[in-house]
Coordinates of C-alpha atoms in Angstrom, one line a residue:
X1 CA 28.1 -103.3 -113.2
X2 CA 30.2 -105.0 -115.8
X3 CA 28.4 -106.7 -118.6
X4 CA 28.8 -110.6 -118.8
X5 CA 28.7 -112.4 -121.8
X6 CA 26.3 -115.7 -121.8
X7 CA 27.7 -118.2 -124.7
X8 CA 24.3 -119.1 -126.9
X9 CA 26.6 -122.3 -127.5
X10 CA 26.5 -123.2 -124.1
X11 CA 23.0 -122.3 -123.2
X12 CA 21.4 -124.4 -126.2
X13 CA 24.0 -127.1 -124.8
X14 CA 22.3 -126.8 -121.4
X15 CA 18.4 -126.8 -123.0
X16 CA 19.4 -130.0 -125.0
X17 CA 20.6 -131.9 -121.8
X18 CA 17.7 -130.8 -119.7
X19 CA 15.5 -131.8 -122.6
X20 CA 16.8 -135.5 -123.2
X21 CA 16.8 -135.8 -119.0
X22 CA 13.2 -134.7 -118.7
X23 CA 11.6 -134.7 -121.8
X24 CA 10.6 -131.4 -124.4
X25 CA 7.7 -130.0 -122.0
X26 CA 9.5 -130.4 -118.5
X27 CA 13.2 -129.8 -120.2
X28 CA 12.1 -126.6 -121.5
X29 CA 10.5 -125.5 -118.0
X30 CA 13.7 -126.5 -116.3
X31 CA 15.6 -124.8 -118.6
X32 CA 13.6 -121.4 -117.8
X33 CA 14.1 -121.8 -114.4
X34 CA 18.0 -122.8 -114.8
X35 CA 18.4 -119.5 -116.8
X36 CA 16.7 -117.6 -113.9
X37 CA 19.3 -119.1 -111.1
X38 CA 22.5 -118.1 -113.8
X39 CA 21.3 -114.9 -114.0
X40 CA 21.0 -114.4 -110.9
X41 CA 24.2 -115.9 -109.8
X42 CA 25.8 -113.3 -112.4
X43 CA 23.7 -110.5 -111.0
X44 CA 25.2 -111.4 -107.4
X45 CA 28.7 -111.3 -108.8
X46 CA 28.2 -107.8 -109.7
X47 CA 27.9 -108.8 -113.7
X48 CA 25.0 -107.8 -116.2
X49 CA 24.3 -111.0 -118.4
X50 CA 24.1 -110.8 -122.0
X51 CA 23.9 -112.8 -124.6
X52 CA 26.5 -113.3 -127.7
X53 CA 27.1 -116.2 -130.2
X54 CA 31.0 -116.0 -129.3
X55 CA 33.0 -119.0 -128.3
X56 CA 35.7 -118.4 -125.5
X57 CA 38.5 -120.6 -125.5
X58 CA 39.0 -121.8 -121.9
X59 CA 43.1 -121.3 -120.5
X60 CA 44.7 -124.1 -119.1
X61 CA 44.1 -124.1 -115.4
X62 CA 47.3 -126.4 -114.0
X63 CA 50.9 -126.3 -114.2
X64 CA 54.0 -127.9 -112.3
X65 CA 53.5 -125.5 -109.3
X66 CA 50.2 -127.3 -108.5
X67 CA 50.0 -129.8 -105.7
X68 CA 47.2 -130.0 -103.5
X69 CA 47.2 -131.3 -99.7
X70 CA 44.0 -133.5 -98.6
X71 CA 43.1 -132.4 -94.6
X72 CA 40.0 -132.5 -92.9
X73 CA 38.8 -129.2 -91.0
X74 CA 39.6 -130.5 -87.7
X75 CA 42.6 -132.1 -88.3
X76 CA 44.3 -129.8 -85.2
X77 CA 42.7 -130.1 -82.3
X78 CA 42.8 -127.6 -79.6
X79 CA 40.2 -126.8 -76.7
X80 CA 38.6 -123.9 -78.6
X81 CA 35.6 -123.8 -81.3
X82 CA 37.5 -122.1 -84.4
X83 CA 39.6 -125.4 -85.7
X84 CA 39.8 -123.6 -89.4
X85 CA 42.2 -120.9 -87.5
X86 CA 44.5 -123.8 -86.7
X87 CA 44.3 -125.0 -89.8
X88 CA 45.2 -121.8 -91.7
X89 CA 47.8 -121.1 -89.3
X90 CA 49.4 -124.2 -90.4
X91 CA 49.0 -123.7 -93.7
X92 CA 50.4 -120.6 -94.0
X93 CA 53.8 -121.7 -92.3
X94 CA 54.3 -125.3 -93.4
X95 CA 52.4 -125.2 -97.0
X96 CA 53.4 -122.1 -98.3
X97 CA 55.8 -122.5 -101.4
X98 CA 55.1 -126.5 -101.6
X99 CA 51.5 -126.7 -101.9
X100 CA 49.0 -124.4 -104.2
X101 CA 45.9 -125.8 -102.9
X102 CA 44.2 -127.5 -100.2
X103 CA 41.3 -129.9 -100.2
X104 CA 39.4 -129.5 -97.2
X105 CA 37.2 -132.6 -96.6
X106 CA 33.7 -132.3 -95.9
X107 CA 33.5 -129.2 -93.4
X108 CA 29.7 -129.1 -93.3
X109 CA 27.2 -130.4 -90.6
X110 CA 27.1 -134.2 -90.5
X111 CA 25.7 -137.4 -89.0
X112 CA 27.8 -140.0 -89.7
X113 CA 30.8 -141.2 -92.0
X114 CA 33.2 -138.4 -90.8
X115 CA 31.5 -135.8 -92.7
X116 CA 30.0 -137.6 -95.9
X117 CA 26.8 -137.8 -94.6
X118 CA 25.8 -134.0 -94.6
X119 CA 22.7 -132.5 -92.7
X120 CA 23.2 -128.8 -94.3
X121 CA 24.9 -128.2 -97.6
X122 CA 24.9 -124.2 -97.0
X123 CA 26.4 -124.4 -93.4
X124 CA 30.1 -125.1 -91.7
X125 CA 30.5 -126.7 -88.7
X126 CA 30.2 -124.8 -86.1
X127 CA 33.3 -126.1 -84.1
X128 CA 35.7 -125.6 -87.5
X129 CA 34.5 -121.9 -88.0
X130 CA 32.0 -120.1 -90.8
X131 CA 32.5 -119.2 -94.4
X132 CA 34.7 -116.5 -93.8
X133 CA 37.1 -118.9 -92.6
X134 CA 37.3 -120.8 -96.0
X135 CA 37.2 -117.8 -97.8
X136 CA 40.5 -116.3 -95.3
X137 CA 42.2 -119.9 -96.8
X138 CA 41.2 -119.3 -100.7
X139 CA 43.3 -115.8 -100.4
X140 CA 46.7 -117.8 -100.2
X141 CA 45.5 -121.5 -101.8
X142 CA 43.2 -122.9 -104.1
X143 CA 40.4 -124.2 -101.9
X144 CA 38.9 -127.5 -102.9
X145 CA 35.4 -128.7 -101.4
X146 CA 33.7 -131.6 -101.3
X147 CA 30.1 -131.5 -103.0
X148 CA 28.7 -134.7 -101.6
X149 CA 25.5 -135.0 -103.7
X150 CA 24.8 -138.5 -104.5
X151 CA 23.2 -138.4 -101.0
X152 CA 22.1 -136.6 -98.0
X153 CA 21.9 -137.3 -94.1
X154 CA 18.7 -139.0 -92.9
X155 CA 18.8 -136.2 -90.4
X156 CA 18.8 -133.3 -93.2
X157 CA 16.0 -130.8 -93.8
X158 CA 15.5 -132.0 -96.9
X159 CA 14.7 -135.6 -95.9
X160 CA 13.1 -134.8 -92.8
X161 CA 10.7 -132.5 -95.0
X162 CA 10.5 -135.6 -97.3
X163 CA 9.0 -137.9 -94.3
X164 CA 6.9 -135.4 -93.0
X165 CA 5.4 -134.7 -96.4
X166 CA 6.3 -130.9 -96.7
X167 CA 5.5 -129.0 -99.7
X168 CA 8.4 -129.3 -102.2
X169 CA 10.3 -132.2 -100.6
X170 CA 8.1 -135.0 -102.5
X171 CA 10.3 -137.1 -105.0
X172 CA 13.0 -135.7 -103.4
X173 CA 14.3 -139.4 -102.8
X174 CA 13.9 -142.6 -104.9
X175 CA 11.0 -144.9 -103.8
X176 CA 11.5 -148.6 -104.7
X177 CA 8.8 -151.3 -104.5
X178 CA 9.4 -154.4 -102.6
X179 CA 9.4 -156.6 -105.6
X180 CA 11.5 -154.7 -107.7
X181 CA 14.7 -156.7 -109.1
X182 CA 17.7 -154.8 -108.3
X183 CA 20.0 -157.9 -109.2
X184 CA 21.9 -155.5 -111.8
X185 CA 23.0 -152.7 -109.8
X186 CA 26.8 -152.3 -108.9
X187 CA 27.4 -152.1 -104.9
X188 CA 30.2 -150.3 -103.7
X189 CA 29.6 -151.7 -100.2
X190 CA 28.5 -155.2 -98.5
X191 CA 25.5 -153.2 -96.9
X192 CA 21.6 -153.4 -97.9
X193 CA 20.4 -151.4 -100.9
X194 CA 17.2 -150.3 -99.8
X195 CA 16.2 -149.0 -96.3
X196 CA 12.5 -148.7 -95.1
X197 CA 11.5 -145.3 -93.3
X198 CA 8.3 -144.2 -91.8
X199 CA 6.5 -141.1 -93.4
X200 CA 3.2 -139.4 -93.3
X201 CA 2.3 -141.3 -96.3
X202 CA 3.0 -144.6 -94.8
X203 CA 6.4 -147.0 -95.0
X204 CA 8.9 -145.8 -97.9
X205 CA 11.5 -148.4 -99.3
X206 CA 14.2 -146.1 -100.5
X207 CA 17.6 -145.9 -102.4
X208 CA 20.4 -145.9 -99.5
X209 CA 23.5 -146.9 -101.9
X210 CA 26.1 -145.9 -99.2
X211 CA 24.1 -146.5 -95.7
X212 CA 21.1 -146.1 -94.2
X213 CA 21.9 -142.8 -93.1
X214 CA 22.8 -141.5 -96.6
X215 CA 19.7 -141.0 -98.5
X216 CA 20.3 -141.1 -102.4
X217 CA 18.9 -137.9 -104.2
X218 CA 16.4 -138.2 -107.0
X219 CA 17.9 -136.7 -109.9
X220 CA 14.9 -137.7 -112.2
X221 CA 13.7 -135.0 -110.2
X222 CA 14.1 -131.7 -111.8
X223 CA 14.1 -129.7 -108.8
X224 CA 16.4 -131.6 -107.0
X225 CA 19.1 -131.2 -110.1
X226 CA 18.3 -127.2 -110.0
X227 CA 18.9 -127.4 -105.9
X228 CA 22.5 -129.1 -106.6
X229 CA 23.2 -126.2 -108.9
X230 CA 22.5 -123.6 -106.9
X231 CA 24.8 -125.2 -104.0
X232 CA 27.5 -125.5 -106.6
X233 CA 27.4 -121.9 -107.8
X234 CA 27.0 -120.8 -103.8
X235 CA 30.6 -122.7 -103.3
X236 CA 31.8 -120.4 -106.2
X237 CA 30.8 -117.4 -104.2
X238 CA 32.5 -118.7 -100.8
X239 CA 35.9 -118.5 -103.2
X240 CA 35.9 -122.3 -103.8
X241 CA 38.4 -122.8 -106.8
X242 CA 38.1 -126.7 -107.4
X243 CA 34.9 -129.0 -106.6
X244 CA 34.9 -132.7 -106.0
X245 CA 32.1 -134.7 -107.3
X246 CA 31.7 -137.2 -104.2
X247 CA 30.7 -140.8 -105.3
X248 CA 29.4 -139.2 -108.8
X249 CA 29.4 -142.1 -110.9
X250 CA 26.2 -143.5 -108.9
X251 CA 24.2 -140.0 -109.4
X252 CA 21.2 -141.5 -112.1
X253 CA 19.6 -144.6 -111.5
X254 CA 17.6 -146.7 -113.9
X255 CA 15.8 -149.7 -113.1
X256 CA 17.6 -152.9 -114.8
X257 CA 20.8 -151.4 -115.4
X258 CA 24.2 -151.3 -113.1
X259 CA 23.7 -147.7 -112.0
X260 CA 26.5 -147.1 -112.5
X261 CA 28.2 -144.2 -115.2
X262 CA 24.7 -144.0 -116.6
X263 CA 24.3 -141.8 -119.8
X264 CA 22.6 -139.5 -117.7
X265 CA 25.1 -139.1 -114.8
X266 CA 27.3 -137.7 -117.7
X267 CA 24.7 -135.4 -119.2
X268 CA 24.4 -134.0 -115.4
X269 CA 28.1 -133.6 -115.2
X270 CA 28.3 -131.7 -118.6
X271 CA 25.2 -129.6 -117.6
X272 CA 27.3 -128.8 -114.3
X273 CA 30.2 -127.8 -116.6
X274 CA 28.5 -125.5 -118.9
X275 CA 27.0 -123.7 -115.8
X276 CA 30.1 -123.5 -113.8
X277 CA 32.1 -122.5 -117.1
X278 CA 29.7 -119.3 -117.3
X279 CA 29.6 -118.1 -113.9
X280 CA 32.5 -119.4 -112.5
X281 CA 35.1 -120.4 -115.4
X282 CA 38.1 -120.3 -112.6
X283 CA 36.4 -123.5 -110.8
X284 CA 37.5 -127.0 -111.6
X285 CA 35.6 -130.3 -110.9
X286 CA 37.1 -133.0 -110.1
X287 CA 35.6 -136.5 -110.1
X288 CA 35.5 -139.2 -107.7
X289 CA 34.9 -142.8 -109.3
X290 CA 36.9 -145.3 -107.5
X291 CA 36.6 -148.0 -110.7
X292 CA 38.4 -149.5 -113.0
X293 CA 40.5 -146.9 -115.0
X294 CA 38.8 -147.0 -118.6
X295 CA 35.8 -146.3 -116.5
X296 CA 37.5 -143.6 -114.7
X297 CA 38.7 -141.5 -117.7
X298 CA 35.3 -141.5 -119.1
X299 CA 34.4 -138.6 -116.7
X300 CA 37.1 -136.3 -118.8
X301 CA 34.2 -136.3 -121.6
X302 CA 35.5 -134.7 -125.0
X303 CA 38.6 -133.1 -122.9
X304 CA 36.1 -129.9 -122.7
X305 CA 32.8 -130.9 -121.1
X306 CA 33.2 -132.9 -118.1
X307 CA 35.7 -133.0 -115.5
X308 CA 38.8 -131.5 -115.6
X309 CA 40.4 -133.8 -113.1
X310 CA 40.0 -137.2 -112.2
X311 CA 41.8 -139.1 -109.6
X312 CA 44.3 -141.8 -110.5
X313 CA 42.9 -144.6 -108.8
X314 CA 44.9 -147.4 -110.0
X315 CA 48.4 -145.8 -108.5
X316 CA 47.8 -146.5 -105.2
X317 CA 47.7 -150.4 -105.2
X318 CA 50.1 -150.3 -108.0
X319 CA 52.8 -148.7 -106.3
X320 CA 52.1 -150.9 -103.5
X321 CA 52.5 -154.1 -105.6
X322 CA 55.6 -152.6 -107.1
X323 CA 57.6 -152.2 -103.5
X324 CA 55.9 -155.7 -102.4
X325 CA 57.4 -157.4 -105.3
X326 CA 60.4 -155.2 -105.4
X327 CA 59.7 -155.1 -109.2
X328 CA 58.4 -152.2 -111.4
X329 CA 57.5 -154.3 -114.3
X330 CA 53.9 -154.0 -113.8
X331 CA 53.9 -150.3 -113.0
X332 CA 56.3 -149.5 -115.9
X333 CA 53.9 -151.5 -118.2
X334 CA 51.0 -149.4 -117.1
X335 CA 52.1 -146.0 -116.9
X336 CA 53.7 -146.8 -120.5
X337 CA 50.1 -147.5 -121.7
X338 CA 48.4 -144.5 -120.2
X339 CA 47.5 -141.9 -122.8
X340 CA 47.8 -137.9 -122.4
X341 CA 44.5 -136.8 -121.0
X342 CA 42.3 -134.9 -123.7
X343 CA 41.6 -131.3 -124.2
X344 CA 42.2 -129.3 -121.1
X345 CA 42.3 -132.2 -118.5
X346 CA 44.7 -133.8 -116.5
X347 CA 44.7 -136.5 -113.5
X348 CA 45.3 -135.8 -109.9
X349 CA 47.7 -138.2 -108.6
X350 CA 47.5 -139.6 -105.3
X351 CA 48.9 -142.4 -103.0
X352 CA 46.6 -142.2 -99.8
X353 CA 43.6 -140.5 -99.0
X354 CA 40.7 -140.3 -96.2
X355 CA 39.4 -143.6 -97.8
X356 CA 41.1 -146.8 -98.3
X357 CA 43.0 -148.0 -100.7
X358 CA 40.7 -149.0 -103.6
X359 CA 41.5 -152.3 -105.3
X360 CA 38.3 -152.1 -108.1
X361 CA 41.0 -149.9 -110.3
X362 CA 43.3 -152.5 -110.4
X363 CA 40.9 -155.1 -111.8
X364 CA 42.3 -156.4 -115.2
X365 CA 45.8 -154.9 -114.3
X366 CA 47.1 -157.1 -111.4
X367 CA 45.9 -161.0 -111.2
X368 CA 44.0 -162.4 -108.6
X369 CA 47.6 -163.8 -106.6
X370 CA 48.6 -160.1 -106.7
X371 CA 45.6 -158.6 -105.1
X372 CA 45.5 -161.7 -102.3
X373 CA 49.4 -160.6 -102.0
X374 CA 48.0 -156.9 -101.1
X375 CA 45.3 -158.5 -98.9
X376 CA 47.6 -160.6 -97.1
X377 CA 50.4 -157.8 -96.6
X378 CA 47.6 -155.4 -95.3
X379 CA 46.6 -157.7 -92.8
X380 CA 50.1 -158.3 -91.4
X381 CA 50.9 -154.8 -91.1
X382 CA 47.9 -153.9 -88.9
X383 CA 45.3 -153.0 -91.5
X384 CA 41.9 -154.6 -92.4
X385 CA 39.9 -155.4 -95.4
X386 CA 36.3 -153.9 -96.7
X387 CA 34.1 -156.1 -98.9
X388 CA 31.6 -155.3 -101.6
X389 CA 29.1 -157.5 -103.3
X390 CA 29.7 -158.6 -106.5
X391 CA 26.9 -159.1 -109.0
X392 CA 26.6 -162.7 -108.3
X393 CA 26.3 -161.9 -104.7
X394 CA 29.7 -162.8 -103.3
X395 CA 31.9 -160.6 -101.4
X396 CA 35.4 -159.6 -102.7
X397 CA 37.8 -157.3 -101.2
X398 CA 37.0 -153.7 -102.2
X399 CA 39.5 -151.8 -100.0
X400 CA 42.8 -151.8 -98.0
X401 CA 42.0 -150.2 -94.7
X402 CA 45.6 -149.1 -93.5
X403 CA 48.0 -145.9 -93.2
X404 CA 50.1 -145.7 -96.5
X405 CA 53.1 -145.9 -94.5
X406 CA 52.1 -148.5 -92.6
X407 CA 51.1 -150.3 -95.7
X408 CA 54.6 -149.9 -97.5
X409 CA 56.3 -151.8 -94.7
X410 CA 56.1 -153.8 -91.5
X411 CA 57.3 -152.0 -88.4
X412 CA 59.9 -154.6 -87.8
X413 CA 61.8 -153.1 -90.4
X414 CA 64.4 -150.4 -89.4
X415 CA 62.9 -146.8 -89.7
X416 CA 65.5 -145.4 -91.8
X417 CA 64.4 -148.0 -94.5
X418 CA 61.0 -147.5 -93.9
X419 CA 61.5 -143.3 -94.6
X420 CA 63.4 -144.0 -97.5
X421 CA 61.0 -146.9 -98.9
X422 CA 58.1 -144.4 -98.4
X423 CA 60.1 -141.5 -99.8
X424 CA 61.0 -143.3 -102.7
X425 CA 56.9 -144.2 -103.4
X426 CA 56.3 -140.4 -103.3
X427 CA 59.1 -139.6 -105.7
X428 CA 57.2 -141.9 -108.0
X429 CA 53.7 -140.2 -107.2
X430 CA 55.4 -136.5 -108.3
X431 CA 57.1 -137.7 -111.1
X432 CA 53.9 -138.7 -113.1
X433 CA 51.9 -136.7 -115.3
X434 CA 49.4 -134.9 -113.4
X435 CA 48.7 -132.9 -110.3
X436 CA 49.7 -134.6 -107.3
X437 CA 47.9 -134.5 -104.1
X438 CA 48.9 -135.9 -100.8
X439 CA 47.2 -136.7 -98.2
X440 CA 47.9 -135.1 -94.5
X441 CA 49.3 -138.2 -92.8
X442 CA 51.3 -139.2 -95.5
X443 CA 52.7 -135.5 -95.3
X444 CA 54.3 -136.7 -92.0
X445 CA 54.4 -140.5 -92.2
X446 CA 51.6 -141.5 -89.5
X447 CA 51.2 -145.1 -88.6
X448 CA 47.8 -146.7 -88.3
X449 CA 45.2 -145.3 -85.5
X450 CA 44.4 -148.6 -84.1
X451 CA 43.0 -146.8 -81.0
X452 CA 40.7 -145.1 -83.4
X453 CA 39.5 -147.9 -85.0
X454 CA 38.6 -149.5 -81.9
X455 CA 36.8 -146.0 -80.6
X456 CA 34.4 -145.9 -83.6
X457 CA 34.3 -149.3 -84.8
X458 CA 35.1 -148.1 -88.6
X459 CA 37.9 -149.4 -90.6
X460 CA 38.4 -146.2 -92.4
X461 CA 39.1 -144.5 -88.7
X462 CA 42.7 -146.4 -88.9
X463 CA 43.8 -143.4 -91.0
X464 CA 41.7 -140.4 -90.0
X465 CA 44.0 -139.3 -86.4
X466 CA 43.6 -136.1 -85.7
X467 CA 46.6 -133.9 -83.9
X468 CA 46.6 -132.0 -80.9
X469 CA 47.7 -128.7 -82.3
X470 CA 50.8 -127.3 -79.9
X471 CA 52.0 -131.2 -79.2
X472 CA 51.8 -132.1 -83.1
X473 CA 53.7 -128.8 -83.4
X474 CA 56.3 -129.7 -80.7
X475 CA 56.8 -133.2 -82.9
X476 CA 57.3 -131.1 -85.6
X477 CA 60.0 -128.8 -84.7
X478 CA 62.0 -132.0 -83.4
X479 CA 64.5 -132.8 -85.9
X480 CA 64.6 -136.1 -84.8
X481 CA 61.4 -137.2 -85.2
X482 CA 59.7 -139.0 -88.3
X483 CA 57.1 -136.1 -88.7
X484 CA 59.9 -133.9 -89.0
X485 CA 62.1 -136.2 -91.3
X486 CA 59.2 -137.2 -93.5
X487 CA 58.1 -133.6 -93.7
X488 CA 61.4 -132.3 -94.9
X489 CA 61.9 -134.7 -97.4
X490 CA 58.6 -134.5 -99.3
X491 CA 59.2 -130.9 -98.8
X492 CA 62.5 -130.8 -100.6
X493 CA 61.0 -133.0 -103.2
X494 CA 57.7 -130.4 -103.8
X495 CA 59.8 -127.4 -103.8
X496 CA 62.2 -128.7 -106.6
X497 CA 59.4 -130.1 -108.4
X498 CA 57.6 -126.5 -108.5
X499 CA 60.3 -124.8 -110.2
X500 CA 60.9 -127.0 -113.0
X501 CA 58.2 -127.0 -116.1
X502 CA 59.6 -130.6 -117.0
X503 CA 56.7 -131.5 -114.8
X504 CA 54.3 -129.5 -116.2
X505 CA 50.9 -131.7 -116.5
X506 CA 50.9 -130.9 -120.2
X507 CA 54.7 -132.0 -120.4
X508 CA 55.4 -135.4 -122.2
X509 CA 56.1 -138.8 -120.1
X510 CA 58.5 -141.4 -121.5
X511 CA 58.9 -144.7 -120.0
X512 CA 62.1 -145.9 -119.5
X513 CA 62.4 -150.1 -119.6
X514 CA 65.9 -150.7 -117.9
X515 CA 65.6 -153.7 -115.0
X516 CA 62.7 -154.9 -113.4
X517 CA 64.2 -153.2 -109.8
X518 CA 64.3 -149.8 -111.3
X519 CA 61.0 -147.3 -112.3
X520 CA 62.5 -144.6 -114.6
X521 CA 60.7 -142.4 -116.6
X522 CA 61.7 -138.9 -118.8
X523 CA 59.4 -135.8 -118.1
X524 CA 59.8 -133.4 -120.8
X525 CA 58.1 -129.7 -120.8
X526 CA 55.6 -128.4 -122.8
X527 CA 57.9 -126.2 -124.9
X528 CA 60.8 -129.0 -124.9
X529 CA 63.2 -126.8 -123.6
X530 CA 63.7 -128.9 -120.3
X531 CA 64.2 -132.5 -119.8
X532 CA 64.5 -134.4 -116.5
X533 CA 65.3 -138.4 -116.3
X534 CA 63.8 -139.8 -112.9
X535 CA 64.9 -143.0 -111.5
X536 CA 63.6 -144.7 -108.4
X537 CA 65.2 -148.0 -107.0
X538 CA 61.7 -149.9 -105.6
X539 CA 64.2 -152.6 -104.2
X540 CA 65.8 -153.2 -101.0
X541 CA 69.2 -154.1 -102.4
X542 CA 71.6 -152.1 -104.4
X543 CA 71.0 -151.8 -107.9
X544 CA 74.2 -151.3 -110.7
X545 CA 72.5 -149.5 -113.8
X546 CA 74.1 -148.8 -117.3
X547 CA 71.8 -146.1 -119.1
X548 CA 72.4 -145.9 -122.8
X549 CA 71.6 -142.0 -123.3
X550 CA 72.6 -142.5 -127.2
X551 CA 69.2 -144.8 -127.4
X552 CA 66.8 -142.9 -125.3
X553 CA 65.6 -139.2 -126.0
X554 CA 68.0 -137.7 -123.5
X555 CA 70.6 -135.9 -125.1
X556 CA 74.5 -138.1 -124.9
X557 CA 76.5 -135.3 -125.3
X558 CA 75.1 -133.0 -122.2
X559 CA 75.7 -133.2 -118.5
X560 CA 73.1 -134.1 -116.1
X561 CA 72.6 -132.7 -112.4
X562 CA 70.7 -134.6 -109.8
X563 CA 68.4 -132.5 -108.4
X564 CA 68.6 -133.9 -105.1
X565 CA 72.3 -134.2 -104.3
X566 CA 73.4 -131.7 -107.1
X567 CA 75.8 -134.5 -108.2
X568 CA 76.9 -134.4 -111.9
X569 CA 76.7 -137.2 -114.2
X570 CA 78.6 -137.4 -117.7
X571 CA 77.9 -140.0 -120.5
X572 CA 81.1 -141.5 -121.6
X573 CA 81.7 -141.4 -125.3
X574 CA 79.2 -144.1 -126.4
X575 CA 76.7 -142.4 -124.7
X576 CA 76.7 -144.2 -121.7
X577 CA 76.1 -143.3 -117.7
X578 CA 76.9 -145.7 -115.3
X579 CA 74.8 -145.5 -112.0
X580 CA 74.8 -147.2 -108.6
X581 CA 71.2 -146.6 -106.6
X582 CA 71.2 -147.7 -103.1
X583 CA 68.2 -149.4 -101.7
X584 CA 65.0 -147.1 -102.4
X585 CA 67.7 -144.2 -103.9
X586 CA 66.2 -141.8 -106.2
X587 CA 67.4 -139.3 -108.6
X588 CA 66.0 -136.4 -110.7
X589 CA 68.7 -135.8 -113.3
X590 CA 68.3 -132.4 -115.1
X591 CA 69.6 -132.0 -118.1
X592 CA 72.3 -129.0 -118.3
X593 CA 72.5 -126.5 -120.8
X594 CA 76.4 -126.6 -121.3
X595 CA 77.5 -128.6 -124.0
X596 CA 80.4 -131.0 -123.5
X597 CA 81.1 -132.2 -127.1
X598 CA 80.8 -131.2 -130.4

């Protein structure tokens, strides 16, 4: 066995956090138990822990080759019960060279919410496979898994043990008195906050943020916190490289507060980070907080002590409104105002996911009129709207439930135009600072699954259709199918992106303000030895564009090649380049190394 250094600084920080959360006596005793958990995990890895006072510098984990596909484990159905095998075959054939990682949406046994009401955190669903399948996938791709740790299924052994009064499960869940004032609590859905359950000790009124089947865990009980830390270490043991902390902003409850983004929640994430940095330094944390931008980026912490990535939740609705209005001014202002994430952090950029398109993240960015436009267009294009309760008790739109392909355009538009618009939107996604994530239905331009909504009665099913594997492969092999055309266009962009350090997450991003119909920005590599200027016509009309390279950060004495078409563009003697962009056309112009003029 090799020795492994436990940094005294990290351990001291862990003790401080636990004492802050639980008080001196309980915090110190919990810390001693945490040390045993860490040492056992290190010993399991074949490392003998020892102590030192040194500080290790963390290397940056992402570059321009990184992109993630988001998918369910049972995305590719057949008549067998080993569906991870289908996903692995698909990934190795169609994702290799395009994506560095795969986000596997919850693949544990569950009772509702398409996997987000987990009955057993430590098991893989039997119809999917087992942990060996997850490890097999991790040999080829960075695997991201969900830690659904704000709540657990009402059918779980943990909750059933609590109801039966079994030793060890007391105070695992949050009991609330009937007359407690919870009016300050921010609600993510228009559902009751509390649910009554019968237990051996009588009726219990329990906290259920998301549904009556999803019972919130009580982190005020240190035994719960230790259980979850053991779980995160178990995921690391299975080869997972990224852990997505689902709904993590709601983790700690404090009566009389909003119960969202509390200091205790941030401290718990800092503890997770400290433990993982010690035992599995290759693992990154990503927080899922579908909230306004400033609240969202608070989970970067100081750049080194919380999440390495946060979702860029404002992007999906901002890109939608950009194409609805055929005007990139709002998106341009927003991107131009973004600050580089601190320390070793970056954004996870996305347009679509297994959930709907959240509206809360654009509060304060878009006007009520623009948000109403998003709602009306979604309904006109076959989608629906989910609502939440405000603090005032009124309902307001919370998310748009629709596939992103349908969200961008109505089905009365020509198919070719719909595809061009969809690819243009994803070019914006791929050109921005951060790591891109593409939902599997976006990789193929899937439309709304109306039958799925009718079958389940759940609005989010509109974007969760499953494919029958052989039938899907036949569709993907058809060069005239939308499935194939969208896949090939996105594959081209992904291949180009991964070969150019200008798209590195630590590279610079400079927005150009040219005309309202054009979204454009300059990407510069961290070493400043490569520049790419990206143009996106977000309108249905051809746009003439005169770009003065001498007034930008681009060199007017160089030639530029479009990476998509290989066309060469040369500034004239005045440093001007004249461009004609077709509707929804994109250009990625690379500064060529050859000097044109002295």
